[in-house]
Each structure stands twice: as C-alpha cells, then as structure tokens.
CSV table of N, CA, C and O in Angstrom, one decimal:
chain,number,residue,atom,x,y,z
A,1,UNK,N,-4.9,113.2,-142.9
A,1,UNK,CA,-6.2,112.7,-143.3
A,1,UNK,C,-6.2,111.2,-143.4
A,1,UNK,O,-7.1,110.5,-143.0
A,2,UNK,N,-5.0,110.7,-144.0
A,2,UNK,CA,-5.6,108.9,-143.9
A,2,UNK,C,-5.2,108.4,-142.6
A,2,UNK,O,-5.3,107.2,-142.4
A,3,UNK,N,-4.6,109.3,-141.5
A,3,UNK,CA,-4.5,108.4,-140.3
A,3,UNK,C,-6.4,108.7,-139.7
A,3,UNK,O,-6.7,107.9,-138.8
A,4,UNK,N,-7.2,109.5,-140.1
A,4,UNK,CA,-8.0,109.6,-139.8
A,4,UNK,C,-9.4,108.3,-140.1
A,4,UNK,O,-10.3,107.9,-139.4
A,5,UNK,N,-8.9,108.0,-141.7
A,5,UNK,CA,-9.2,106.8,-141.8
A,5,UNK,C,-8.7,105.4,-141.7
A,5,UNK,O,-9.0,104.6,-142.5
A,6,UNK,N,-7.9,105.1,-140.4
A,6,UNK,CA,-7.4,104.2,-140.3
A,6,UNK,C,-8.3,103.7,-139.1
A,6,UNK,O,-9.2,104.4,-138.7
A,7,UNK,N,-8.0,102.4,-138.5
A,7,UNK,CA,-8.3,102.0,-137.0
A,7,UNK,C,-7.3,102.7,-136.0
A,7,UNK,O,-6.8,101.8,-135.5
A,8,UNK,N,-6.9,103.8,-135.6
A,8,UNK,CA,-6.5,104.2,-134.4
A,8,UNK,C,-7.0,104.5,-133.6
A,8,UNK,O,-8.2,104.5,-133.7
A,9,UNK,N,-6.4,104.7,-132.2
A,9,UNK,CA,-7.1,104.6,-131.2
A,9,UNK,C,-8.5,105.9,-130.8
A,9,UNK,O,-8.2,107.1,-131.0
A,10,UNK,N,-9.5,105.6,-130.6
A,10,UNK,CA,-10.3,106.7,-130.5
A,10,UNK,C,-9.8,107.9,-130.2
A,10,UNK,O,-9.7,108.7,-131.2
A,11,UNK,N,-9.3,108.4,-128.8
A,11,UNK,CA,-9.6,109.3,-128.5
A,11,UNK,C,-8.7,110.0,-129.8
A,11,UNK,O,-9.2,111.1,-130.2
A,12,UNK,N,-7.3,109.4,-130.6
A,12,UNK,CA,-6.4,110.1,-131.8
A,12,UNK,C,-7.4,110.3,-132.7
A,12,UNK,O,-7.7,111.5,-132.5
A,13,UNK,N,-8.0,109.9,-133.5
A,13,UNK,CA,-8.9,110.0,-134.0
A,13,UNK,C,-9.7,111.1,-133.6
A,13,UNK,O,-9.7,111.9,-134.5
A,14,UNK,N,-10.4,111.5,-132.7
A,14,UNK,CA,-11.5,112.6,-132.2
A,14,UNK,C,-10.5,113.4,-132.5
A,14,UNK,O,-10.8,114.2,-133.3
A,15,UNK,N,-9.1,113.5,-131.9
A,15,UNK,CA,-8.7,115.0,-132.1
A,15,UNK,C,-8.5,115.0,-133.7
A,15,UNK,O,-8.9,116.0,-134.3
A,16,UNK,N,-7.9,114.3,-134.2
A,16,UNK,CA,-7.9,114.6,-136.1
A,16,UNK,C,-9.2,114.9,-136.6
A,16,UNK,O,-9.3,115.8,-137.4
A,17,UNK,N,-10.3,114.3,-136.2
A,17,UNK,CA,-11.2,115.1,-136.8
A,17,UNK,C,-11.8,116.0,-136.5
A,17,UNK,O,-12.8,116.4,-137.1
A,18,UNK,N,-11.4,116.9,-135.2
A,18,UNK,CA,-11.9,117.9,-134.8
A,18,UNK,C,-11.2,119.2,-135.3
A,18,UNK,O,-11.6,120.3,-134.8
A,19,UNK,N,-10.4,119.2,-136.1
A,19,UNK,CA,-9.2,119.7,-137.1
A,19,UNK,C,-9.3,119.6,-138.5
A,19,UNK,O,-9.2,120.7,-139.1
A,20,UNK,N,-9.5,118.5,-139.0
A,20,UNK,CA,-9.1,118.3,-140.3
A,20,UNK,C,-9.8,119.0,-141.4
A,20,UNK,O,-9.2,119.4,-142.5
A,21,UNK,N,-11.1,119.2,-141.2
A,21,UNK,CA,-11.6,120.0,-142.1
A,21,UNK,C,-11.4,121.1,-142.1
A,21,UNK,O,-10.7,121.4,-143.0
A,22,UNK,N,-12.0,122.2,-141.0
A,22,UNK,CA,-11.7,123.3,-141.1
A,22,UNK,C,-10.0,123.6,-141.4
A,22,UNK,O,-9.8,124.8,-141.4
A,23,UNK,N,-9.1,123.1,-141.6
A,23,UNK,CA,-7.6,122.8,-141.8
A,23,UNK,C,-7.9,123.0,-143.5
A,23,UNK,O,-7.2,123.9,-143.9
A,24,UNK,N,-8.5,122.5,-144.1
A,24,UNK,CA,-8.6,122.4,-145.1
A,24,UNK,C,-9.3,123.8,-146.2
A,24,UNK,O,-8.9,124.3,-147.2
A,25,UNK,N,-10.6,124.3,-145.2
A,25,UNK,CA,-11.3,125.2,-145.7
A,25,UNK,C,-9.7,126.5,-145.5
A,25,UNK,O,-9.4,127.3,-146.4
A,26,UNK,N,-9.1,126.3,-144.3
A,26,UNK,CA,-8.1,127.6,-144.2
A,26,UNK,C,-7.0,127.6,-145.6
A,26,UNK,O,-6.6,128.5,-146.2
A,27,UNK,N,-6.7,126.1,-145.7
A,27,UNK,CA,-5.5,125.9,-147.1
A,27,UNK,C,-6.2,126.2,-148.3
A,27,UNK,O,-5.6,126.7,-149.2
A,28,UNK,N,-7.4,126.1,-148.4
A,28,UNK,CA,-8.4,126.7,-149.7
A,28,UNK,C,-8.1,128.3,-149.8
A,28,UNK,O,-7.8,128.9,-150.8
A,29,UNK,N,-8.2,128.8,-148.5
A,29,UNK,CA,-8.2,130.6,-148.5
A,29,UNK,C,-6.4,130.7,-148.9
A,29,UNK,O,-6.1,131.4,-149.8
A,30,UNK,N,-5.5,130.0,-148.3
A,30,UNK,CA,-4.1,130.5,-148.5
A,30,UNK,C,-3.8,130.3,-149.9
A,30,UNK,O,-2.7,130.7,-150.4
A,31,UNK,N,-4.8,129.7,-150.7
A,31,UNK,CA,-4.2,129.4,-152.4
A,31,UNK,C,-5.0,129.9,-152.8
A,31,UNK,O,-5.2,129.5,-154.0
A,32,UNK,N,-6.3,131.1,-152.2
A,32,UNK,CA,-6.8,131.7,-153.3
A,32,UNK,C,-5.6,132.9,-154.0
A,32,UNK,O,-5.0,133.6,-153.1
A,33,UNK,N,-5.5,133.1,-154.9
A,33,UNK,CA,-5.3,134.4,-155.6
A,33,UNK,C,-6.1,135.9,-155.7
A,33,UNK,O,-6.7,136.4,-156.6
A,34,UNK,N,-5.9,136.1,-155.1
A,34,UNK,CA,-7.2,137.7,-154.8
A,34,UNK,C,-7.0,138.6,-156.5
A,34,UNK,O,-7.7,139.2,-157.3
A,35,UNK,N,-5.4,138.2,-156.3
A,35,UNK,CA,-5.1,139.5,-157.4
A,35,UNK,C,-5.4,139.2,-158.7
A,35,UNK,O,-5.2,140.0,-159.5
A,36,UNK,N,-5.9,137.9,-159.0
A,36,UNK,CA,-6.3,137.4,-160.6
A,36,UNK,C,-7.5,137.3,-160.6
A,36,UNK,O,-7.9,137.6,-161.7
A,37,UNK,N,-8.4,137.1,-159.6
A,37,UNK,CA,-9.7,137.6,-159.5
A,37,UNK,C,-10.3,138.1,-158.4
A,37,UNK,O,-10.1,137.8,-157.3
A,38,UNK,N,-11.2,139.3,-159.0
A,38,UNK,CA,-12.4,139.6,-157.7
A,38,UNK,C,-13.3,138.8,-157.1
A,38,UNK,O,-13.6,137.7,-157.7
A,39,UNK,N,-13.9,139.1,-155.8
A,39,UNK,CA,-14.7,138.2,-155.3
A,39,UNK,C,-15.8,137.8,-156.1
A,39,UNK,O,-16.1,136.7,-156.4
A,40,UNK,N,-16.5,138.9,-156.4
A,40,UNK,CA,-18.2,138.7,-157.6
A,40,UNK,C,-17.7,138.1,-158.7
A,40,UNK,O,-18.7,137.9,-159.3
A,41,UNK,N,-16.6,137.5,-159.6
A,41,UNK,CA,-16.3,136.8,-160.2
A,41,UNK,C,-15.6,135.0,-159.9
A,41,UNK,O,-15.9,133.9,-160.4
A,42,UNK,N,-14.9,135.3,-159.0
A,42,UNK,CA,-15.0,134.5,-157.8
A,42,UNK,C,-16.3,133.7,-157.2
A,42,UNK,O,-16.2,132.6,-156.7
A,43,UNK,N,-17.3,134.2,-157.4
A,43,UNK,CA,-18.4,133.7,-156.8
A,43,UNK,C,-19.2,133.3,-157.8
A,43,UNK,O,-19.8,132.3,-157.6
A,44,UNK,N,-19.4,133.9,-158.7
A,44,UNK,CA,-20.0,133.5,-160.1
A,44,UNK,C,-19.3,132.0,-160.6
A,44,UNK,O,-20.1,131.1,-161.1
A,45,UNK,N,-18.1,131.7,-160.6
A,45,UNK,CA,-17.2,131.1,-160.9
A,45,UNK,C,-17.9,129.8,-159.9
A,45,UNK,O,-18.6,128.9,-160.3
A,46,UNK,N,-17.5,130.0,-158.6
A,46,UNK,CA,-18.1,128.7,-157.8
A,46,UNK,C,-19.5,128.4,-157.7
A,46,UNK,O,-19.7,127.3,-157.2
A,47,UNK,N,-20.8,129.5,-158.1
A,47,UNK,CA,-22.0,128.7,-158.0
A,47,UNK,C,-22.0,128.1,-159.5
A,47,UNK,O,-22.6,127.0,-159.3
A,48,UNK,N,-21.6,128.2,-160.9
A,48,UNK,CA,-21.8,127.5,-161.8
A,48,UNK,C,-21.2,126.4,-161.8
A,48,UNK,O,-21.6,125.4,-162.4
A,49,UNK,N,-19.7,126.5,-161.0
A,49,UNK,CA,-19.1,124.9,-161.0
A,49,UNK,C,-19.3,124.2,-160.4
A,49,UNK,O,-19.0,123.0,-160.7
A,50,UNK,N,-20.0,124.4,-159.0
A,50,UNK,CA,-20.3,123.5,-157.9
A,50,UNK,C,-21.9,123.1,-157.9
A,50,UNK,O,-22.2,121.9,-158.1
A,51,UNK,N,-22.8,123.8,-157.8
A,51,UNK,CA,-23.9,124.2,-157.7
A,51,UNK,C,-24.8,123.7,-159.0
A,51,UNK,O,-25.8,122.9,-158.9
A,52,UNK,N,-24.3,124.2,-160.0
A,52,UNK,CA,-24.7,123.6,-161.3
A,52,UNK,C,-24.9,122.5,-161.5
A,52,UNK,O,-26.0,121.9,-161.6
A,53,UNK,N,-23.7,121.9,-161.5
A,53,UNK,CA,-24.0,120.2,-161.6
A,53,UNK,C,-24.8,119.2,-160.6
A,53,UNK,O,-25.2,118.0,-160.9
A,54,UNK,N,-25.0,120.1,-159.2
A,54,UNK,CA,-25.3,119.9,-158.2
A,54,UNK,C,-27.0,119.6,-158.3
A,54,UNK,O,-27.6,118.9,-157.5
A,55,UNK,N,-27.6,120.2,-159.4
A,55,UNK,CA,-29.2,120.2,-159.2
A,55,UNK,C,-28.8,119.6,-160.6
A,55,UNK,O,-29.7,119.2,-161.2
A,56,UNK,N,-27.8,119.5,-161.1
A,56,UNK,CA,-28.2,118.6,-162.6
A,56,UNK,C,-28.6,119.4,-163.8
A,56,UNK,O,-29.3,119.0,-164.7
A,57,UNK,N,-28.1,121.1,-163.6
A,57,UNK,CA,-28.4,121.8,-164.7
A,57,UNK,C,-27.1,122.3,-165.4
A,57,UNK,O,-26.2,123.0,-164.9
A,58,UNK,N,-27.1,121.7,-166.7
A,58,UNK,CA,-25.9,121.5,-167.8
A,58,UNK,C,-25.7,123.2,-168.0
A,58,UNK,O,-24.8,123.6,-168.8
C-alpha cells in the first residue's frame, strides 16, 4: 500500500492498484469469525456502525 503512494514508475503503480483493494476486502473475509457471530447479527452490527454515523444519525 505505501509503494502505491509513492512516485513509482507508472506502469508499477497500475498493477498495485489493480490489486490492492480487493486484496483487502478478501483479508477482511479471512478475519471474520463466523463462529462468534451470525450473518443477520453481523449485518445489523455493520449498518449501525458504518452507516449510522454516515447520515449523521447518533
């Protein structure tokens, strides 16, 4: 990720960022825990913490 923010040469750059994110959405799924929560709790869980603050409702 910070070679991506650096001055390197373009075309290195295009390929880091054609990777990096979705790279990240996949390391998000390898450290969820399934067995400590279900998904509908799970999901409840992420629209009040992300979402909520997101429109500014306390």
């Amino acid at each position: 990720m910070v070679l991506g923010h650096t001055s390197i040469p373009s075309a290195l750059s295009k390929f880091i960022w054609a990777f990096h994110m979705p790279l990240f959405f996949i390391a998000s799924g390898w450290t969820t825990n399934w067995q400590k929560t279900d998904f509908i709790t799970f999901t409840k869980r992420k629209l009040r913490t992300l979402l909520l603050p997101f429109f500014g409702i306390h």
